[in-house]
Amino acid sequence: MRILATLALGAVLTSCSYSNVKSRTDDQADLKAYKTYNFMDVELQGAERDSVTNTAMNEIKQAVAREMNARGYQTYGKPDLLINIGLVIQEKTQTRQTDIREAPRYIGQRRYSWKSETVPVGQYKEGTLSVELVDAQQNKMVWDAVGSTVLNKRSRQPEQIDKAVGKLFDKFPVPVK
């Protein structure tokens, strides 16, 4: 039983991709009018800064820079847009509900009782990535996108990071040139 649960968890971890991607655009902002960008300091919550995390954050920055460059924006010291990247990593517990096939409880006098229970199956990490574009002069957010996914060893590979950032930028109102 425990082996099946472990295999099921492994299948879930390897099959998940970015889900729940949401974005917002300031209706008053003309994103085509901006020409330059640069990055703000990165905020990391839920994980310690180490070489693996630093490498992942650098990959995310590079992926965001590729998306911005593909849309005609250029990096500049005093930019029109500041890019804020947020990454939150949370430890979560996968659970399942018991069903009637599992042993009912005998409570005496020919009375049996059964109620569904939540049973922990395994642990996993969920990562939420947010990208916010801020008008540097007005200090006002003009666009943001947020997505979350189950993290696994593959999710830190550059191709997977590119794919995740690409999904966020699918919602960006300025098309690729």
PDB file of C-alpha atoms in Angstrom:
ATOM      1  CA  MET A   1       0.000   0.000   0.000  1.00  0.00           C
ATOM      2  CA  ARG A   2       2.790   2.419   0.943  1.00  0.00           C
ATOM      3  CA  ILE A   3       4.662   1.595  -2.284  1.00  0.00           C
ATOM      4  CA  LEU A   4       1.561   2.393  -4.354  1.00  0.00           C
ATOM      5  CA  ALA A   5       1.149   5.712  -2.571  1.00  0.00           C
ATOM      6  CA  THR A   6       4.799   6.567  -3.214  1.00  0.00           C
ATOM      7  CA  LEU A   7       4.461   5.661  -6.907  1.00  0.00           C
ATOM      8  CA  ALA A   8       1.288   7.745  -7.190  1.00  0.00           C
ATOM      9  CA  LEU A   9       3.021  10.722  -5.601  1.00  0.00           C
ATOM     10  CA  GLY A  10       5.951  10.315  -7.995  1.00  0.00           C
ATOM     11  CA  ALA A  11       3.576  10.275 -10.972  1.00  0.00           C
ATOM     12  CA  VAL A  12       1.881  13.450  -9.755  1.00  0.00           C
ATOM     13  CA  LEU A  13       5.202  15.224  -9.233  1.00  0.00           C
ATOM     14  CA  THR A  14       6.534  14.429 -12.680  1.00  0.00           C
ATOM     15  CA  SER A  15       3.329  15.179 -14.577  1.00  0.00           C
ATOM     16  CA  CYS A  16       2.478  18.610 -13.150  1.00  0.00           C
ATOM     17  CA  SER A  17       3.113  21.809 -15.025  1.00  0.00           C
ATOM     18  CA  TYR A  18       2.426  25.426 -14.224  1.00  0.00           C
ATOM     19  CA  SER A  19      -1.200  25.846 -13.263  1.00  0.00           C
ATOM     20  CA  ASN A  20      -3.354  28.677 -12.053  1.00  0.00           C
ATOM     21  CA  VAL A  21      -1.488  31.295 -14.071  1.00  0.00           C
ATOM     22  CA  LYS A  22      -3.073  34.675 -13.427  1.00  0.00           C
ATOM     23  CA  SER A  23      -2.099  38.106 -14.665  1.00  0.00           C
ATOM     24  CA  ARG A  24      -3.236  41.688 -14.239  1.00  0.00           C
ATOM     25  CA  THR A  25      -2.556  44.761 -16.347  1.00  0.00           C
ATOM     26  CA  ASP A  26      -3.049  48.369 -15.302  1.00  0.00           C
ATOM     27  CA  ASP A  27      -5.689  49.705 -17.707  1.00  0.00           C
ATOM     28  CA  GLN A  28      -4.076  53.149 -17.726  1.00  0.00           C
ATOM     29  CA  ALA A  29      -0.576  51.892 -18.574  1.00  0.00           C
ATOM     30  CA  ASP A  30       0.634  51.705 -22.174  1.00  0.00           C
ATOM     31  CA  LEU A  31       3.171  48.881 -21.998  1.00  0.00           C
ATOM     32  CA  LYS A  32       4.305  49.553 -25.585  1.00  0.00           C
ATOM     33  CA  ALA A  33       5.514  53.022 -24.535  1.00  0.00           C
ATOM     34  CA  TYR A  34       8.185  51.597 -22.231  1.00  0.00           C
ATOM     35  CA  LYS A  35      11.558  50.827 -23.797  1.00  0.00           C
ATOM     36  CA  THR A  36      13.952  49.760 -21.011  1.00  0.00           C
ATOM     37  CA  TYR A  37      13.940  47.510 -17.952  1.00  0.00           C
ATOM     38  CA  ASN A  38      16.115  46.289 -15.102  1.00  0.00           C
ATOM     39  CA  PHE A  39      15.662  43.960 -12.120  1.00  0.00           C
ATOM     40  CA  MET A  40      14.858  44.772  -8.505  1.00  0.00           C
ATOM     41  CA  ASP A  41      16.376  42.714  -5.679  1.00  0.00           C
ATOM     42  CA  VAL A  42      14.871  39.226  -5.609  1.00  0.00           C
ATOM     43  CA  GLU A  43      12.725  38.189  -2.652  1.00  0.00           C
ATOM     44  CA  LEU A  44      12.806  34.541  -1.651  1.00  0.00           C
ATOM     45  CA  GLN A  45      10.466  33.070   0.955  1.00  0.00           C
ATOM     46  CA  GLY A  46      10.208  29.547   2.282  1.00  0.00           C
ATOM     47  CA  ALA A  47      13.711  28.398   1.344  1.00  0.00           C
ATOM     48  CA  GLU A  48      17.213  29.225   2.376  1.00  0.00           C
ATOM     49  CA  ARG A  49      19.504  30.983  -0.035  1.00  0.00           C
ATOM     50  CA  ASP A  50      22.030  28.445  -1.205  1.00  0.00           C
ATOM     51  CA  SER A  51      23.882  27.666  -4.424  1.00  0.00           C
ATOM     52  CA  VAL A  52      20.933  25.680  -5.844  1.00  0.00           C
ATOM     53  CA  THR A  53      18.439  28.461  -5.080  1.00  0.00           C
ATOM     54  CA  ASN A  54      20.793  31.151  -6.397  1.00  0.00           C
ATOM     55  CA  THR A  55      21.275  29.178  -9.608  1.00  0.00           C
ATOM     56  CA  ALA A  56      17.496  28.782 -10.013  1.00  0.00           C
ATOM     57  CA  MET A  57      16.921  32.516  -9.415  1.00  0.00           C
ATOM     58  CA  ASN A  58      19.609  33.386 -11.982  1.00  0.00           C
ATOM     59  CA  GLU A  59      17.915  31.066 -14.480  1.00  0.00           C
ATOM     60  CA  ILE A  60      14.568  32.757 -13.783  1.00  0.00           C
ATOM     61  CA  LYS A  61      16.119  36.207 -14.320  1.00  0.00           C
ATOM     62  CA  GLN A  62      17.674  35.067 -17.597  1.00  0.00           C
ATOM     63  CA  ALA A  63      14.358  33.618 -18.774  1.00  0.00           C
ATOM     64  CA  VAL A  64      12.518  36.855 -17.904  1.00  0.00           C
ATOM     65  CA  ALA A  65      15.224  38.879 -19.703  1.00  0.00           C
ATOM     66  CA  ARG A  66      14.788  36.693 -22.821  1.00  0.00           C
ATOM     67  CA  GLU A  67      11.024  37.274 -22.750  1.00  0.00           C
ATOM     68  CA  MET A  68      11.470  41.041 -22.339  1.00  0.00           C
ATOM     69  CA  ASN A  69      14.135  41.223 -25.075  1.00  0.00           C
ATOM     70  CA  ALA A  70      11.904  39.225 -27.443  1.00  0.00           C
ATOM     71  CA  ARG A  71       9.284  41.953 -27.028  1.00  0.00           C
ATOM     72  CA  GLY A  72      11.717  44.746 -27.878  1.00  0.00           C
ATOM     73  CA  TYR A  73      12.672  45.938 -24.387  1.00  0.00           C
ATOM     74  CA  GLN A  74      16.323  46.555 -23.504  1.00  0.00           C
ATOM     75  CA  THR A  75      18.263  46.403 -20.237  1.00  0.00           C
ATOM     76  CA  TYR A  76      19.309  49.842 -18.968  1.00  0.00           C
ATOM     77  CA  GLY A  77      20.790  51.283 -15.748  1.00  0.00           C
ATOM     78  CA  LYS A  78      17.969  53.828 -15.231  1.00  0.00           C
ATOM     79  CA  PRO A  79      15.055  51.905 -16.741  1.00  0.00           C
ATOM     80  CA  ASP A  80      11.445  52.739 -17.529  1.00  0.00           C
ATOM     81  CA  LEU A  81      10.358  49.447 -15.939  1.00  0.00           C
ATOM     82  CA  LEU A  82      11.625  47.671 -12.834  1.00  0.00           C
ATOM     83  CA  ILE A  83      11.071  43.920 -12.689  1.00  0.00           C
ATOM     84  CA  ASN A  84      10.366  42.299  -9.346  1.00  0.00           C
ATOM     85  CA  ILE A  85      10.607  38.514  -9.153  1.00  0.00           C
ATOM     86  CA  GLY A  86       9.089  36.705  -6.192  1.00  0.00           C
ATOM     87  CA  LEU A  87       9.501  33.018  -5.420  1.00  0.00           C
ATOM     88  CA  VAL A  88       7.671  31.267  -2.594  1.00  0.00           C
ATOM     89  CA  ILE A  89       8.366  27.613  -1.824  1.00  0.00           C
ATOM     90  CA  GLN A  90       5.983  25.796   0.525  1.00  0.00           C
ATOM     91  CA  GLU A  91       6.148  22.293   1.968  1.00  0.00           C
ATOM     92  CA  LYS A  92       2.747  20.642   1.485  1.00  0.00           C
ATOM     93  CA  THR A  93       1.155  17.345   2.457  1.00  0.00           C
ATOM     94  CA  GLN A  94      -0.663  15.214  -0.079  1.00  0.00           C
ATOM     95  CA  THR A  95      -3.753  13.571   1.415  1.00  0.00           C
ATOM     96  CA  ARG A  96      -6.488  11.206   0.375  1.00  0.00           C
ATOM     97  CA  GLN A  97      -9.938  10.382   1.709  1.00  0.00           C
ATOM     98  CA  THR A  98     -10.687   6.916   3.080  1.00  0.00           C
ATOM     99  CA  ASP A  99     -13.608   5.088   1.497  1.00  0.00           C
ATOM    100  CA  ILE A 100     -16.167   2.460   2.506  1.00  0.00           C
ATOM    101  CA  ARG A 101     -13.904  -0.395   1.375  1.00  0.00           C
ATOM    102  CA  GLU A 102     -11.677   0.290   4.330  1.00  0.00           C
ATOM    103  CA  ALA A 103     -12.633  -1.566   7.513  1.00  0.00           C
ATOM    104  CA  PRO A 104     -15.723  -0.224   9.279  1.00  0.00           C
ATOM    105  CA  ARG A 105     -15.437   0.089  13.036  1.00  0.00           C
ATOM    106  CA  TYR A 106     -17.404  -2.177  15.342  1.00  0.00           C
ATOM    107  CA  ILE A 107     -18.885  -0.238  18.251  1.00  0.00           C
ATOM    108  CA  GLY A 108     -20.855  -3.048  19.902  1.00  0.00           C
ATOM    109  CA  GLN A 109     -24.440  -4.407  19.847  1.00  0.00           C
ATOM    110  CA  ARG A 110     -24.206  -5.195  16.107  1.00  0.00           C
ATOM    111  CA  ARG A 111     -23.653  -1.568  15.279  1.00  0.00           C
ATOM    112  CA  TYR A 112     -21.013  -0.695  12.800  1.00  0.00           C
ATOM    113  CA  SER A 113     -19.832   2.790  12.182  1.00  0.00           C
ATOM    114  CA  TRP A 114     -17.812   4.300   9.349  1.00  0.00           C
ATOM    115  CA  LYS A 115     -16.774   7.822   8.557  1.00  0.00           C
ATOM    116  CA  SER A 116     -14.438   9.158   5.946  1.00  0.00           C
ATOM    117  CA  GLU A 117     -11.075  10.414   7.166  1.00  0.00           C
ATOM    118  CA  THR A 118      -8.262  12.357   5.597  1.00  0.00           C
ATOM    119  CA  VAL A 119      -5.063  10.317   5.511  1.00  0.00           C
ATOM    120  CA  PRO A 120      -1.651  11.852   4.754  1.00  0.00           C
ATOM    121  CA  VAL A 121       0.060  10.134   1.819  1.00  0.00           C
ATOM    122  CA  GLY A 122       3.255  12.100   1.228  1.00  0.00           C
ATOM    123  CA  GLN A 123       5.098  15.410   1.279  1.00  0.00           C
ATOM    124  CA  TYR A 124       5.891  17.676  -1.669  1.00  0.00           C
ATOM    125  CA  LYS A 125       7.020  21.221  -2.376  1.00  0.00           C
ATOM    126  CA  GLU A 126       4.948  23.754  -4.265  1.00  0.00           C
ATOM    127  CA  GLY A 127       6.614  26.751  -5.869  1.00  0.00           C
ATOM    128  CA  THR A 128       4.847  29.999  -6.722  1.00  0.00           C
ATOM    129  CA  LEU A 129       6.592  32.386  -9.096  1.00  0.00           C
ATOM    130  CA  SER A 130       5.500  35.985  -9.566  1.00  0.00           C
ATOM    131  CA  VAL A 131       6.809  38.563 -12.024  1.00  0.00           C
ATOM    132  CA  GLU A 132       5.809  42.197 -11.509  1.00  0.00           C
ATOM    133  CA  LEU A 133       6.600  45.124 -13.803  1.00  0.00           C
ATOM    134  CA  VAL A 134       6.705  48.467 -12.033  1.00  0.00           C
ATOM    135  CA  ASP A 135       6.778  51.917 -13.643  1.00  0.00           C
ATOM    136  CA  ALA A 136      10.088  53.263 -12.304  1.00  0.00           C
ATOM    137  CA  GLN A 137       9.027  56.942 -12.279  1.00  0.00           C
ATOM    138  CA  GLN A 138       5.613  56.492 -10.693  1.00  0.00           C
ATOM    139  CA  ASN A 139       6.550  53.471  -8.544  1.00  0.00           C
ATOM    140  CA  LYS A 140       3.303  51.847  -9.704  1.00  0.00           C
ATOM    141  CA  MET A 141       2.775  48.254 -10.783  1.00  0.00           C
ATOM    142  CA  VAL A 142       1.670  48.101 -14.428  1.00  0.00           C
ATOM    143  CA  TRP A 143       1.603  44.316 -14.996  1.00  0.00           C
ATOM    144  CA  ASP A 144       2.024  41.135 -13.005  1.00  0.00           C
ATOM    145  CA  ALA A 145       1.666  37.406 -13.476  1.00  0.00           C
ATOM    146  CA  VAL A 146       1.647  34.596 -10.917  1.00  0.00           C
ATOM    147  CA  GLY A 147       1.821  30.830 -11.422  1.00  0.00           C
ATOM    148  CA  SER A 148       2.367  27.825  -9.206  1.00  0.00           C
ATOM    149  CA  THR A 149       3.539  24.258  -9.705  1.00  0.00           C
ATOM    150  CA  VAL A 150       4.699  21.196  -7.820  1.00  0.00           C
ATOM    151  CA  LEU A 151       8.486  21.237  -7.653  1.00  0.00           C
ATOM    152  CA  ASN A 152      10.647  18.273  -8.519  1.00  0.00           C
ATOM    153  CA  LYS A 153      14.218  17.749  -9.686  1.00  0.00           C
ATOM    154  CA  ARG A 154      13.266  18.530 -13.285  1.00  0.00           C
ATOM    155  CA  SER A 155      11.572  21.836 -12.381  1.00  0.00           C
ATOM    156  CA  ARG A 156      14.978  23.417 -11.670  1.00  0.00           C
ATOM    157  CA  GLN A 157      16.357  22.583 -15.099  1.00  0.00           C
ATOM    158  CA  PRO A 158      16.807  25.604 -17.404  1.00  0.00           C
ATOM    159  CA  GLU A 159      14.345  24.239 -19.995  1.00  0.00           C
ATOM    160  CA  GLN A 160      11.626  23.856 -17.358  1.00  0.00           C
ATOM    161  CA  ILE A 161      12.290  27.338 -15.972  1.00  0.00           C
ATOM    162  CA  ASP A 162      12.076  28.790 -19.507  1.00  0.00           C
ATOM    163  CA  LYS A 163       8.784  26.969 -20.029  1.00  0.00           C
ATOM    164  CA  ALA A 164       7.367  28.252 -16.717  1.00  0.00           C
ATOM    165  CA  VAL A 165       8.381  31.873 -17.371  1.00  0.00           C
ATOM    166  CA  GLY A 166       7.048  31.537 -20.918  1.00  0.00           C
ATOM    167  CA  LYS A 167       3.649  30.516 -19.537  1.00  0.00           C
ATOM    168  CA  LEU A 168       3.614  33.636 -17.365  1.00  0.00           C
ATOM    169  CA  PHE A 169       4.513  35.822 -20.333  1.00  0.00           C
ATOM    170  CA  ASP A 170       1.830  34.205 -22.518  1.00  0.00           C
ATOM    171  CA  LYS A 171      -0.466  36.596 -20.669  1.00  0.00           C
ATOM    172  CA  PHE A 172       1.729  39.663 -21.405  1.00  0.00           C
ATOM    173  CA  PRO A 173      -0.150  42.220 -23.562  1.00  0.00           C
ATOM    174  CA  VAL A 174       2.885  43.130 -25.739  1.00  0.00           C
ATOM    175  CA  PRO A 175       3.486  40.403 -28.344  1.00  0.00           C
ATOM    176  CA  VAL A 176       6.852  38.953 -29.325  1.00  0.00           C
ATOM    177  CA  LYS A 177       8.442  40.915 -32.173  1.00  0.00           C
TER     178      LYS A 177
END
